[in-house]
Tab-separated table of N, CA and C and ligand atoms in Angstrom:
chain	number	residue	atom	x	y	z
L	949	MET	N	123.428	-161.336	12.657
L	949	MET	CA	124.331	-162.145	13.315
L	949	MET	C	124.482	-163.368	12.722
L	950	LEU	N	123.589	-164.265	12.496
L	950	LEU	CA	123.350	-165.271	11.827
L	950	LEU	C	123.777	-165.083	10.188
L	951	GLN	N	123.285	-163.882	9.673
L	951	GLN	CA	123.760	-163.775	8.322
L	951	GLN	C	125.056	-163.679	8.314
L	952	LYS	N	125.570	-162.985	9.195
L	952	LYS	CA	127.069	-162.652	9.280
L	952	LYS	C	128.009	-163.993	9.308
L	953	GLN	N	127.665	-165.000	10.045
L	953	GLN	CA	128.133	-166.221	9.981
L	953	GLN	C	128.180	-166.960	8.717
L	954	ASN	N	126.652	-166.916	8.265
L	954	ASN	CA	126.624	-167.478	7.038
L	954	ASN	C	127.401	-167.000	6.172
L	955	ASP	N	127.784	-166.000	5.828
L	955	ASP	CA	128.425	-165.163	5.008
L	955	ASP	C	129.849	-165.478	4.973
L	956	LYS	N	130.421	-165.890	6.290
L	956	LYS	CA	131.618	-166.318	6.491
L	956	LYS	C	132.089	-167.615	6.097
L	957	MET	N	130.871	-168.472	6.521
L	957	MET	CA	130.856	-169.926	6.000
L	957	MET	C	130.974	-169.861	4.691
L	958	ILE	N	130.310	-169.005	3.790
L	958	ILE	CA	130.317	-169.261	2.323
L	958	ILE	C	131.463	-168.818	1.811
L	959	ASN	N	131.963	-167.692	2.519
L	959	ASN	CA	133.553	-167.316	1.792
L	959	ASN	C	134.449	-168.299	2.213
L	960	ASN	N	134.270	-169.035	3.273
L	960	ASN	CA	135.543	-170.070	3.546
L	960	ASN	C	135.548	-170.980	2.714
L	961	MET	N	134.454	-171.303	2.002
L	961	MET	CA	134.521	-172.414	1.011
L	961	MET	C	135.307	-172.044	0.015
L	962	LEU	N	135.531	-170.954	-0.548
L	962	LEU	CA	136.859	-170.871	-1.314
L	962	LEU	C	138.167	-170.836	-0.799
L	963	ASN	N	138.158	-170.754	0.632
L	963	ASN	CA	139.422	-170.382	1.257
L	963	ASN	C	140.485	-169.575	0.569
L	964	LEU	N	139.886	-168.534	0.021
L	964	LEU	CA	140.736	-167.295	-0.532
L	964	LEU	C	140.327	-166.002	0.296
L	965	PRO	N	140.877	-165.900	1.299
L	965	PRO	CA	140.553	-164.579	1.873
L	965	PRO	C	140.385	-163.184	1.281
L	966	SER	N	141.201	-163.058	0.139
L	966	SER	CA	141.027	-161.771	-0.687
L	966	SER	C	139.743	-161.639	-1.529
L	967	LEU	N	138.826	-162.752	-1.392
L	967	LEU	CA	137.654	-162.622	-2.114
L	967	LEU	C	136.535	-162.714	-1.309
L	968	LYS	N	135.576	-161.997	-1.872
L	968	LYS	CA	134.187	-161.983	-1.203
L	968	LYS	C	132.923	-162.562	-2.479
L	969	ILE	N	132.307	-163.415	-1.886
L	969	ILE	CA	131.343	-164.159	-2.822
L	969	ILE	C	130.056	-163.273	-3.118
L	970	ILE	N	129.789	-162.925	-3.954
L	970	ILE	CA	128.506	-162.196	-4.368
L	970	ILE	C	127.373	-163.130	-4.655
L	971	ASP	N	127.847	-163.848	-5.535
L	971	ASP	CA	126.680	-164.706	-6.160
L	971	ASP	C	127.312	-166.140	-6.589
L	972	MET	N	126.524	-167.109	-6.793
L	972	MET	CA	126.967	-168.346	-6.984
L	972	MET	C	126.114	-169.203	-8.158
L	973	HIS	N	126.516	-169.678	-9.320
L	973	HIS	CA	125.633	-170.616	-10.072
L	973	HIS	C	126.285	-171.863	-10.252
L	974	GLU	N	125.510	-172.914	-10.222
L	974	GLU	CA	125.971	-174.111	-10.476
L	974	GLU	C	125.312	-174.956	-11.275
L	975	SER	N	126.224	-175.533	-12.107
L	975	SER	CA	125.477	-176.596	-13.247
L	975	SER	C	126.063	-177.919	-13.004
L	976	GLU	N	125.802	-179.044	-13.725
L	976	GLU	CA	126.135	-180.288	-13.516
L	976	GLU	C	127.610	-180.569	-13.544
L	977	SER	N	128.359	-179.626	-14.302
L	977	SER	CA	129.700	-179.881	-14.300
L	977	SER	C	130.553	-178.449	-13.695
L	978	ASP	N	129.878	-177.374	-13.622
L	978	ASP	CA	130.606	-176.389	-13.082
L	978	ASP	C	130.102	-175.292	-11.952
L	979	TYR	N	130.959	-174.981	-11.260
L	979	TYR	CA	130.596	-173.915	-10.129
L	979	TYR	C	130.936	-172.555	-10.879
L	980	ARG	N	130.294	-171.400	-10.973
L	980	ARG	CA	130.727	-169.995	-11.352
L	980	ARG	C	130.023	-169.035	-10.026
L	981	PHE	N	131.461	-168.503	-9.512
L	981	PHE	CA	131.078	-167.564	-8.619
L	981	PHE	C	131.375	-166.153	-9.275
L	982	LEU	N	130.345	-165.357	-8.575
L	982	LEU	CA	130.728	-163.830	-8.920
L	982	LEU	C	131.238	-163.232	-7.565
L	983	VAL	N	132.693	-162.479	-7.794
L	983	VAL	CA	133.207	-162.287	-6.361
L	983	VAL	C	133.572	-160.968	-6.724
L	984	GLU	N	133.997	-160.247	-5.585
L	984	GLU	CA	134.819	-158.985	-5.680
L	984	GLU	C	135.944	-158.933	-4.434
L	985	THR	N	136.890	-158.214	-4.608
L	985	THR	CA	138.048	-158.340	-3.450
L	985	THR	C	137.354	-157.837	-2.359
L	986	ALA	N	137.963	-158.523	-1.279
L	986	ALA	CA	137.959	-157.830	0.210
L	986	ALA	C	139.183	-157.131	0.488
L	987	LEU	N	139.777	-156.327	-0.183
L	987	LEU	CA	141.090	-155.911	-0.113
L	987	LEU	C	140.857	-154.261	0.357
L	988	PRO	N	141.930	-153.845	1.219
L	988	PRO	CA	141.692	-152.348	1.425
L	988	PRO	C	142.266	-151.628	-0.244
L	989	PRO	N	141.715	-150.352	-0.459
L	989	PRO	CA	142.234	-149.736	-1.659
L	989	PRO	C	143.725	-149.436	-1.664
L	990	PRO	N	144.187	-149.140	-3.120
L	990	PRO	CA	145.780	-149.280	-3.010
L	990	PRO	C	146.193	-147.972	-2.473
L	991	THR	N	147.385	-148.160	-1.791
L	991	THR	CA	148.086	-147.047	-1.183
L	991	THR	C	148.760	-146.130	-2.169
L	992	HIS	N	149.245	-146.984	-3.285
L	992	HIS	CA	150.036	-145.868	-4.219
L	992	HIS	C	149.439	-146.229	-5.849
L	993	CYS	N	149.576	-145.042	-6.594
L	993	CYS	CA	149.440	-145.565	-8.188
L	993	CYS	C	150.279	-146.426	-8.457
L	994	SER	N	149.717	-147.440	-9.239
L	994	SER	CA	150.723	-148.595	-9.596
L	994	SER	C	151.496	-147.774	-11.014
L	995	LYS	N	150.944	-146.888	-11.504
L	995	LYS	CA	151.531	-146.362	-12.890
L	995	LYS	C	152.806	-145.214	-12.506
L	996	CYS	N	152.491	-144.469	-11.749
L	996	CYS	CA	153.326	-143.295	-11.194
L	996	CYS	C	153.905	-143.605	-9.874
L	997	GLY	N	153.429	-144.422	-8.989
L	997	GLY	CA	153.983	-144.541	-7.616
L	997	GLY	C	153.633	-143.580	-6.629
L	998	THR	N	153.323	-142.536	-7.062
L	998	THR	CA	152.747	-141.470	-5.964
L	998	THR	C	151.822	-141.913	-4.902
L	999	ILE	N	151.712	-141.357	-3.735
L	999	ILE	CA	150.642	-141.898	-2.926
L	999	ILE	C	149.174	-142.038	-3.232
L	1000	ALA	N	148.492	-142.761	-3.031
L	1000	ALA	CA	147.070	-142.824	-3.699
L	1000	ALA	C	146.200	-141.475	-3.777
L	1001	ASN	N	146.068	-141.005	-5.034
L	1001	ASN	CA	145.086	-139.872	-5.095
L	1001	ASN	C	144.343	-140.239	-6.411
L	1002	LEU	N	143.281	-141.190	-5.943
L	1002	LEU	CA	142.845	-141.787	-7.035
L	1002	LEU	C	141.253	-141.733	-7.031
L	1003	ASN	N	140.772	-141.693	-8.162
L	1003	ASN	CA	139.130	-141.787	-8.555
L	1003	ASN	C	138.752	-143.436	-8.778
L	1004	LYS	N	137.964	-143.705	-8.426
L	1004	LYS	CA	137.288	-145.043	-8.838
L	1004	LYS	C	137.115	-145.013	-10.257
L	1005	HIS	N	137.146	-145.955	-11.127
L	1005	HIS	CA	137.039	-145.705	-12.600
L	1005	HIS	C	136.167	-146.949	-13.136
L	1006	GLY	N	135.055	-147.289	-12.628
L	1006	GLY	CA	134.726	-148.561	-12.958
L	1006	GLY	C	134.853	-149.842	-12.618
L	1007	LYS	N	134.417	-150.901	-13.011
L	1007	LYS	CA	134.744	-152.280	-12.528
L	1007	LYS	C	134.495	-152.993	-13.805
L	1008	LYS	N	135.362	-153.874	-13.998
L	1008	LYS	CA	135.316	-155.075	-15.188
L	1008	LYS	C	135.332	-156.477	-14.620
L	1009	LYS	N	134.290	-157.261	-15.173
L	1009	LYS	CA	134.132	-158.613	-14.891
L	1009	LYS	C	135.370	-159.260	-15.615
L	1010	GLN	N	136.211	-159.968	-15.010
L	1010	GLN	CA	137.112	-161.008	-15.280
L	1010	GLN	C	136.978	-162.169	-15.051
L	1011	LEU	N	137.166	-163.037	-15.686
L	1011	LEU	CA	136.952	-164.686	-15.572
L	1011	LEU	C	138.422	-165.347	-14.858
L	1012	PHE	N	138.481	-165.737	-13.874
L	1012	PHE	CA	139.788	-166.793	-13.632
L	1012	PHE	C	139.371	-168.167	-13.185
L	1013	PHE	N	140.195	-169.250	-13.546
L	1013	PHE	CA	139.918	-170.494	-13.149
L	1013	PHE	C	140.501	-170.917	-11.910
L	1014	ASP	N	139.936	-171.962	-11.084
L	1014	ASP	CA	140.438	-172.384	-9.906
L	1014	ASP	C	140.510	-173.676	-9.756
L	1015	LEU	N	141.057	-174.243	-8.702
L	1015	LEU	CA	140.833	-175.597	-8.476
L	1015	LEU	C	139.429	-176.291	-8.386
L	1016	SER	N	139.160	-177.488	-8.854
L	1016	SER	CA	137.925	-178.163	-8.926
L	1016	SER	C	137.527	-178.253	-7.430
L	1017	MET	N	136.055	-178.397	-7.297
L	1017	MET	CA	135.513	-178.665	-6.240
L	1017	MET	C	134.508	-179.473	-6.061
L	1018	HIS	N	134.378	-180.299	-5.539
L	1018	HIS	CA	133.294	-181.639	-5.316
L	1018	HIS	C	133.238	-182.155	-6.852
L	1019	ALA	N	134.165	-182.136	-7.462
L	1019	ALA	CA	134.276	-182.988	-8.902
L	1019	ALA	C	133.775	-181.891	-10.040
L	1020	LYS	N	133.662	-180.744	-9.138
L	1020	LYS	CA	132.976	-179.429	-10.406
L	1020	LYS	C	133.990	-178.464	-10.475
L	1021	ARG	N	134.021	-178.003	-11.744
L	1021	ARG	CA	135.259	-176.901	-12.183
L	1021	ARG	C	134.641	-175.713	-11.697
L	1022	VAL	N	135.858	-174.741	-11.328
L	1022	VAL	CA	135.449	-173.666	-10.595
L	1022	VAL	C	135.896	-172.386	-11.498
L	1023	GLY	N	135.107	-171.481	-11.688
L	1023	GLY	CA	135.466	-170.189	-12.437
L	1023	GLY	C	135.023	-169.125	-11.338
L	1024	PHE	N	135.959	-168.079	-11.310
L	1024	PHE	CA	135.584	-166.855	-10.693
L	1024	PHE	C	135.144	-165.595	-11.546
L	1025	TYR	N	134.014	-165.214	-11.612
L	1025	TYR	CA	134.039	-163.893	-12.263
L	1025	TYR	C	134.546	-162.664	-11.195
L	1026	VAL	N	135.365	-162.184	-11.483
L	1026	VAL	CA	136.033	-160.945	-10.572
L	1026	VAL	C	135.550	-159.704	-11.008
L	1027	LYS	N	134.595	-159.223	-10.197
L	1027	LYS	CA	134.393	-157.583	-10.309
L	1027	LYS	C	135.770	-156.850	-10.161
L	1028	ARG	N	136.401	-156.601	-11.042
L	1028	ARG	CA	137.931	-155.914	-10.722
L	1028	ARG	C	137.525	-154.405	-10.613
L	1029	GLN	N	138.076	-153.777	-9.517
L	1029	GLN	CA	137.826	-152.583	-9.583
L	1029	GLN	C	138.973	-151.554	-10.513
L	1030	ARG	N	138.883	-150.852	-11.278
L	1030	ARG	CA	139.586	-149.897	-11.591
L	1030	ARG	C	139.905	-148.729	-11.278
L	1031	TYR	N	140.966	-148.060	-11.088
L	1031	TYR	CA	141.174	-146.650	-10.687
L	1031	TYR	C	141.890	-145.744	-11.625
L	1032	LYS	N	141.646	-144.483	-11.415
L	1032	LYS	CA	142.237	-143.626	-12.465
L	1032	LYS	C	143.048	-142.602	-11.382
L	1033	CYS	N	144.277	-142.470	-11.814
L	1033	CYS	CA	145.195	-141.610	-10.715
L	1033	CYS	C	144.847	-140.072	-11.199
L	1034	ARG	N	144.840	-139.178	-9.909
L	1034	ARG	CA	144.632	-137.665	-10.522
L	1034	ARG	C	145.847	-137.113	-10.730
L	1035	GLU	N	147.071	-137.742	-10.373
L	1035	GLU	CA	148.368	-137.020	-10.595
L	1035	GLU	C	148.963	-137.538	-12.017
L	1036	CYS	N	148.824	-138.719	-12.307
L	1036	CYS	CA	149.266	-138.920	-13.813
L	1036	CYS	C	148.193	-139.349	-14.876
L	1037	ASN	N	147.079	-139.237	-14.370
L	1037	ASN	CA	145.907	-139.468	-15.094
L	1037	ASN	C	146.011	-140.900	-15.904
L	1038	GLU	N	146.772	-141.803	-15.372
L	1038	GLU	CA	146.642	-143.158	-15.825
L	1038	GLU	C	145.546	-143.983	-15.154
L	1039	ALA	N	144.938	-145.097	-15.724
L	1039	ALA	CA	144.109	-145.956	-15.248
L	1039	ALA	C	144.976	-147.379	-15.105
L	1040	PHE	N	144.418	-147.773	-13.834
L	1040	PHE	CA	144.958	-149.267	-13.642
L	1040	PHE	C	143.803	-150.253	-12.845
L	1041	PHE	N	144.037	-151.368	-12.766
L	1041	PHE	CA	143.313	-152.472	-12.173
L	1041	PHE	C	143.709	-152.752	-10.726
L	1042	GLU	N	142.859	-152.785	-9.639
L	1042	GLU	CA	143.373	-153.285	-8.556
L	1042	GLU	C	144.380	-154.371	-8.466
L	1043	ASN	N	144.961	-154.705	-7.588
L	1043	ASN	CA	145.872	-156.277	-7.524
L	1043	ASN	C	144.912	-157.060	-6.972
L	1044	LEU	N	145.289	-158.447	-7.608
L	1044	LEU	CA	144.578	-159.667	-7.159
L	1044	LEU	C	145.722	-160.443	-7.023
L	1045	PRO	N	146.054	-160.313	-5.444
L	1045	PRO	CA	147.480	-161.205	-4.904
L	1045	PRO	C	147.020	-162.783	-5.102
L	1046	ASP	N	145.863	-163.396	-5.166
L	1046	ASP	CA	145.743	-164.578	-5.251
L	1046	ASP	C	145.795	-165.420	-6.737
L	1047	MET	N	145.699	-164.356	-7.507
L	1047	MET	CA	145.776	-164.814	-9.150
L	1047	MET	C	146.953	-164.535	-10.010
L	1048	ASP	N	147.141	-165.512	-10.794
L	1048	ASP	CA	148.026	-164.873	-11.878
L	1048	ASP	C	147.097	-164.560	-12.979
L	1049	VAL	N	147.316	-163.188	-13.393
L	1049	VAL	CA	146.393	-162.312	-14.176
L	1049	VAL	C	146.797	-162.386	-15.238
L	1050	ASN	N	147.997	-162.924	-15.824
L	1050	ASN	CA	148.346	-162.993	-17.224
L	1050	ASN	C	147.903	-164.196	-17.822
L	1051	ARG	N	147.539	-165.389	-16.860
L	1051	ARG	CA	146.924	-166.639	-17.402
L	1051	ARG	C	145.606	-166.751	-16.970
L	1052	SER	N	145.211	-165.806	-16.203
L	1052	SER	CA	143.711	-165.926	-15.921
L	1052	SER	C	143.363	-167.199	-15.092
L	1053	VAL	N	144.180	-167.396	-14.098
L	1053	VAL	CA	143.923	-168.703	-13.086
L	1053	VAL	C	144.290	-168.300	-11.867
L	1054	THR	N	143.779	-168.884	-10.785
L	1054	THR	CA	144.368	-168.516	-9.361
L	1054	THR	C	145.896	-169.239	-9.178
L	1055	ASN	N	146.403	-168.751	-8.209
L	1055	ASN	CA	147.898	-169.326	-7.982
L	1055	ASN	C	148.218	-170.623	-7.663
L	1056	ARG	N	147.096	-171.149	-6.966
L	1056	ARG	CA	147.281	-172.353	-6.541
L	1056	ARG	C	146.727	-173.332	-7.576
L	1057	LEU	N	146.100	-172.800	-8.678
L	1057	LEU	CA	145.688	-173.722	-9.910
L	1057	LEU	C	146.889	-173.855	-10.791
L	1058	ILE	N	147.814	-172.683	-10.398
L	1058	ILE	CA	149.300	-172.888	-11.481
L	1058	ILE	C	149.639	-174.046	-10.550
L	1059	ASP	N	149.842	-174.131	-9.452
L	1059	ASP	CA	150.697	-175.238	-8.817
L	1059	ASP	C	150.077	-176.623	-9.045
L	1060	TRP	N	148.864	-176.830	-9.304
L	1060	TRP	CA	147.994	-177.883	-9.433
L	1060	TRP	C	148.341	-178.331	-11.042
L	1061	ILE	N	148.135	-177.349	-11.889
L	1061	ILE	CA	148.599	-177.525	-13.314
L	1061	ILE	C	149.924	-178.093	-13.533
L	1062	GLN	N	150.614	-177.415	-12.876
L	1062	GLN	CA	152.155	-177.834	-13.151
L	1062	GLN	C	152.510	-179.320	-12.774
L	1063	GLU	N	151.710	-179.848	-11.409
L	1063	GLU	CA	151.933	-181.298	-11.314
L	1063	GLU	C	151.231	-181.858	-12.153
L	1064	ALA	N	149.944	-181.748	-12.419
L	1064	ALA	CA	148.820	-182.570	-13.113
L	1064	ALA	C	149.645	-182.647	-14.669
L	1065	SER	N	150.431	-181.499	-15.090
L	1065	SER	CA	150.869	-181.660	-16.511
L	1065	SER	C	152.128	-182.939	-16.497
L	1066	LEU	N	152.634	-182.956	-15.609
L	1066	LEU	CA	153.651	-184.087	-15.610
L	1066	LEU	C	153.120	-185.674	-15.945
L	1067	GLU	N	151.965	-185.643	-15.574
L	1067	GLU	CA	151.297	-187.150	-15.580
L	1067	GLU	C	150.086	-187.159	-16.689
L	1068	LYS	N	149.466	-186.116	-17.103
L	1068	LYS	CA	148.470	-186.103	-18.135
L	1068	LYS	C	148.708	-185.260	-19.510
L	1069	THR	N	148.004	-185.658	-20.453
L	1069	THR	CA	148.128	-184.620	-21.641
L	1069	THR	C	147.551	-183.241	-21.281
L	1070	PHE	N	148.100	-182.344	-21.763
L	1070	PHE	CA	147.496	-180.735	-21.762
L	1070	PHE	C	146.099	-180.869	-21.904
L	1071	THR	N	145.503	-181.931	-22.986
L	1071	THR	CA	144.098	-181.421	-23.259
L	1071	THR	C	143.296	-182.071	-22.067
L	1072	SER	N	143.956	-183.155	-21.490
L	1072	SER	CA	143.064	-183.695	-20.532
L	1072	SER	C	143.094	-182.843	-19.462
L	1073	VAL	N	144.290	-182.187	-18.879
L	1073	VAL	CA	144.378	-181.323	-17.700
L	1073	VAL	C	143.481	-179.911	-18.027
L	1074	ALA	N	143.181	-179.679	-19.479
L	1074	ALA	CA	142.370	-178.322	-19.698
L	1074	ALA	C	141.088	-178.777	-19.305
L	1075	ASP	N	140.553	-179.809	-19.758
L	1075	ASP	CA	139.173	-180.355	-19.697
L	1075	ASP	C	138.741	-180.538	-18.293
L	1076	ASP	N	139.748	-181.044	-17.446
L	1076	ASP	CA	139.649	-181.159	-15.919
L	1076	ASP	C	139.155	-179.882	-15.432
L	1077	ILE	N	139.522	-178.759	-15.510
L	1077	ILE	CA	139.567	-177.644	-14.982
L	1077	ILE	C	138.771	-176.502	-15.609
L	1078	GLY	N	138.582	-176.703	-16.684
L	1078	GLY	CA	137.995	-175.735	-17.734
L	1078	GLY	C	138.614	-174.808	-18.668
L	1079	VAL	N	139.774	-174.416	-18.619
L	1079	VAL	CA	140.764	-173.699	-19.051
L	1079	VAL	C	140.831	-174.300	-20.719
L	1080	ASP	N	141.715	-173.382	-21.675
L	1080	ASP	CA	142.033	-174.036	-22.730
L	1080	ASP	C	143.103	-174.703	-22.689
L	1081	GLU	N	143.541	-175.794	-23.804
L	1081	GLU	CA	144.833	-176.344	-23.587
L	1081	GLU	C	145.864	-175.367	-23.792
L	1082	LYS	N	145.952	-174.120	-24.657
L	1082	LYS	CA	146.839	-173.415	-24.681
L	1082	LYS	C	147.486	-172.823	-23.394
L	1083	THR	N	146.365	-172.508	-22.487
L	1083	THR	CA	146.693	-172.141	-21.102
L	1083	THR	C	147.720	-173.094	-20.372
L	1084	VAL	N	147.187	-174.353	-20.414
L	1084	VAL	CA	147.910	-175.247	-19.718
L	1084	VAL	C	149.472	-175.548	-20.269
L	1085	ARG	N	149.635	-175.562	-21.697
L	1085	ARG	CA	150.751	-175.513	-22.313
L	1085	ARG	C	151.734	-174.594	-21.638
L	1086	ASN	N	151.194	-173.152	-22.040
L	1086	ASN	CA	151.988	-172.105	-21.374
L	1086	ASN	C	152.476	-172.263	-19.849
L	1087	ILE	N	151.432	-172.568	-19.112
L	1087	ILE	CA	151.863	-172.606	-17.798
L	1087	ILE	C	153.151	-173.991	-17.866
L	1088	PHE	N	152.793	-174.701	-18.481
L	1088	PHE	CA	153.697	-175.813	-18.256
L	1088	PHE	C	155.132	-175.564	-18.853
L	1089	ASN	N	155.138	-174.756	-19.936
L	1089	ASN	CA	156.399	-174.352	-20.548
L	1089	ASN	C	157.221	-173.429	-19.492
L	1090	ASP	N	156.308	-172.616	-18.941
L	1090	ASP	CA	157.065	-171.597	-17.844
L	1090	ASP	C	157.536	-172.132	-16.881
L	1091	TYR	N	156.824	-173.280	-16.433
L	1091	TYR	CA	157.383	-174.410	-15.338
L	1091	TYR	C	158.680	-174.936	-15.698
L	1092	VAL	N	158.650	-175.352	-16.835
L	1092	VAL	CA	159.722	-176.064	-17.400
L	1092	VAL	C	161.167	-175.199	-17.549
L	1093	ALA	N	160.760	-173.819	-17.985
L	1093	ALA	CA	161.738	-173.021	-18.169
L	1093	ALA	C	162.661	-172.602	-16.577
L	1094	GLU	N	161.545	-172.416	-15.961
L	1094	GLU	CA	161.825	-172.202	-14.453
L	1094	GLU	C	162.784	-173.219	-13.770
L	1095	LEU	N	162.362	-174.376	-13.908
L	1095	LEU	CA	163.326	-175.575	-13.707
L	1095	LEU	C	164.594	-175.562	-14.305
L	1096	GLU	N	164.567	-175.407	-15.496
L	1096	GLU	CA	165.835	-175.417	-16.309
L	1096	GLU	C	166.877	-174.319	-15.596
L	1097	VAL	N	166.112	-173.398	-15.198
L	1097	VAL	CA	167.211	-172.414	-14.450
L	1097	VAL	C	167.380	-172.854	-13.204
L	1098	GLN	N	166.638	-173.363	-12.405
L	1098	GLN	CA	166.947	-173.740	-11.041
L	1098	GLN	C	168.003	-175.004	-10.838
L	1099	THR	N	167.688	-175.933	-11.977
L	1099	THR	CA	168.057	-177.334	-11.713
L	1099	THR	C	168.808	-177.676	-12.757
L	1100	GLU	N	169.534	-178.718	-12.698
L	1100	GLU	CA	169.955	-179.217	-13.976
L	1100	GLU	C	169.122	-180.048	-14.491
L	1101	PHE	N	168.852	-179.848	-16.112
L	1101	PHE	CA	167.526	-180.487	-16.620
L	1101	PHE	C	167.732	-181.885	-16.453
L	1102	ARG	N	168.788	-182.478	-16.928
L	1102	ARG	CA	169.246	-183.949	-17.380
L	1102	ARG	C	169.396	-184.867	-16.037
L	1103	THR	N	168.132	-184.683	-15.346
L	1103	THR	CA	168.231	-185.640	-13.783
L	1103	THR	C	167.023	-186.963	-14.293
L	1104	PRO	N	167.139	-187.719	-13.670
L	1104	PRO	CA	166.313	-189.096	-14.087
L	1104	PRO	C	164.704	-188.500	-13.870
L	1105	LYS	N	164.475	-187.716	-12.742
L	1105	LYS	CA	163.231	-187.108	-12.596
L	1105	LYS	C	162.381	-186.745	-13.749
L	1106	TRP	N	163.263	-185.990	-14.743
L	1106	TRP	CA	162.672	-185.481	-15.771
L	1106	TRP	C	162.659	-186.131	-17.035
L	1107	LEU	N	163.168	-187.357	-17.174
L	1107	LEU	CA	163.257	-188.059	-18.159
L	1107	LEU	C	161.814	-188.676	-18.847
L	1108	GLY	N	161.109	-188.645	-18.054
L	1108	GLY	CA	159.828	-189.289	-18.238
L	1108	GLY	C	158.865	-188.190	-19.151
L	1109	LEU	N	159.041	-186.831	-19.034
L	1109	LEU	CA	158.588	-185.778	-19.397
L	1109	LEU	C	158.007	-185.910	-21.018
L	1110	ASP	N	159.288	-186.432	-21.736
L	1110	ASP	CA	158.962	-186.250	-23.253
L	1110	ASP	C	158.052	-187.273	-23.797
L	1111	GLU	N	157.831	-188.645	-22.775
L	1111	GLU	CA	157.029	-189.603	-23.328
L	1111	GLU	C	155.591	-188.892	-23.251
L	1112	VAL	N	155.120	-187.968	-22.459
L	1112	VAL	CA	153.924	-187.544	-22.303
L	1112	VAL	C	153.749	-186.375	-23.166
L	1113	HIS	N	154.614	-185.880	-23.370
L	1113	HIS	CA	154.504	-184.355	-24.177
L	1113	HIS	C	154.855	-184.244	-25.734
L	1114	LEU	N	155.655	-185.304	-26.101
L	1114	LEU	CA	156.249	-184.899	-27.468
L	1114	LEU	C	155.364	-186.014	-28.429
T	3	ZN	ZN1	149.792	-142.010	-11.238
């Protein structure tokens, strides 16, 4: 019972209910969590769409970065489950709803990077959270492209951008 409460408290630390912490390492500047998902298995094959008729097909550790915590950078090694479909024979990874799997960061870190990049250099943003500069630049470029579609770009709010990034 007590153990259960402790587990719950530790998992609340991340405030990401889709993840379950297995292990944690801490250095002077970084936290590294080993996690797996706490989600039900997929209901459909993500390749052919048929109702799940799947075999488990190994797990692979993938690193994702998250918001800093206690002034330390945070990374998750996700033990990500892979499945193989018995119908189409294709393999695919389980979904990670809290992650941007293309950029290897959490969705909430994307929001943070977008805001931070308006005020700081890409290198400094990257250094704050542990990702490389290119990731920050890509996320920022995606963000600007999105804003260009949504709003008129030449509004006073955006005039400051060039000063930081050119
Ligand atoms: Zn399939």
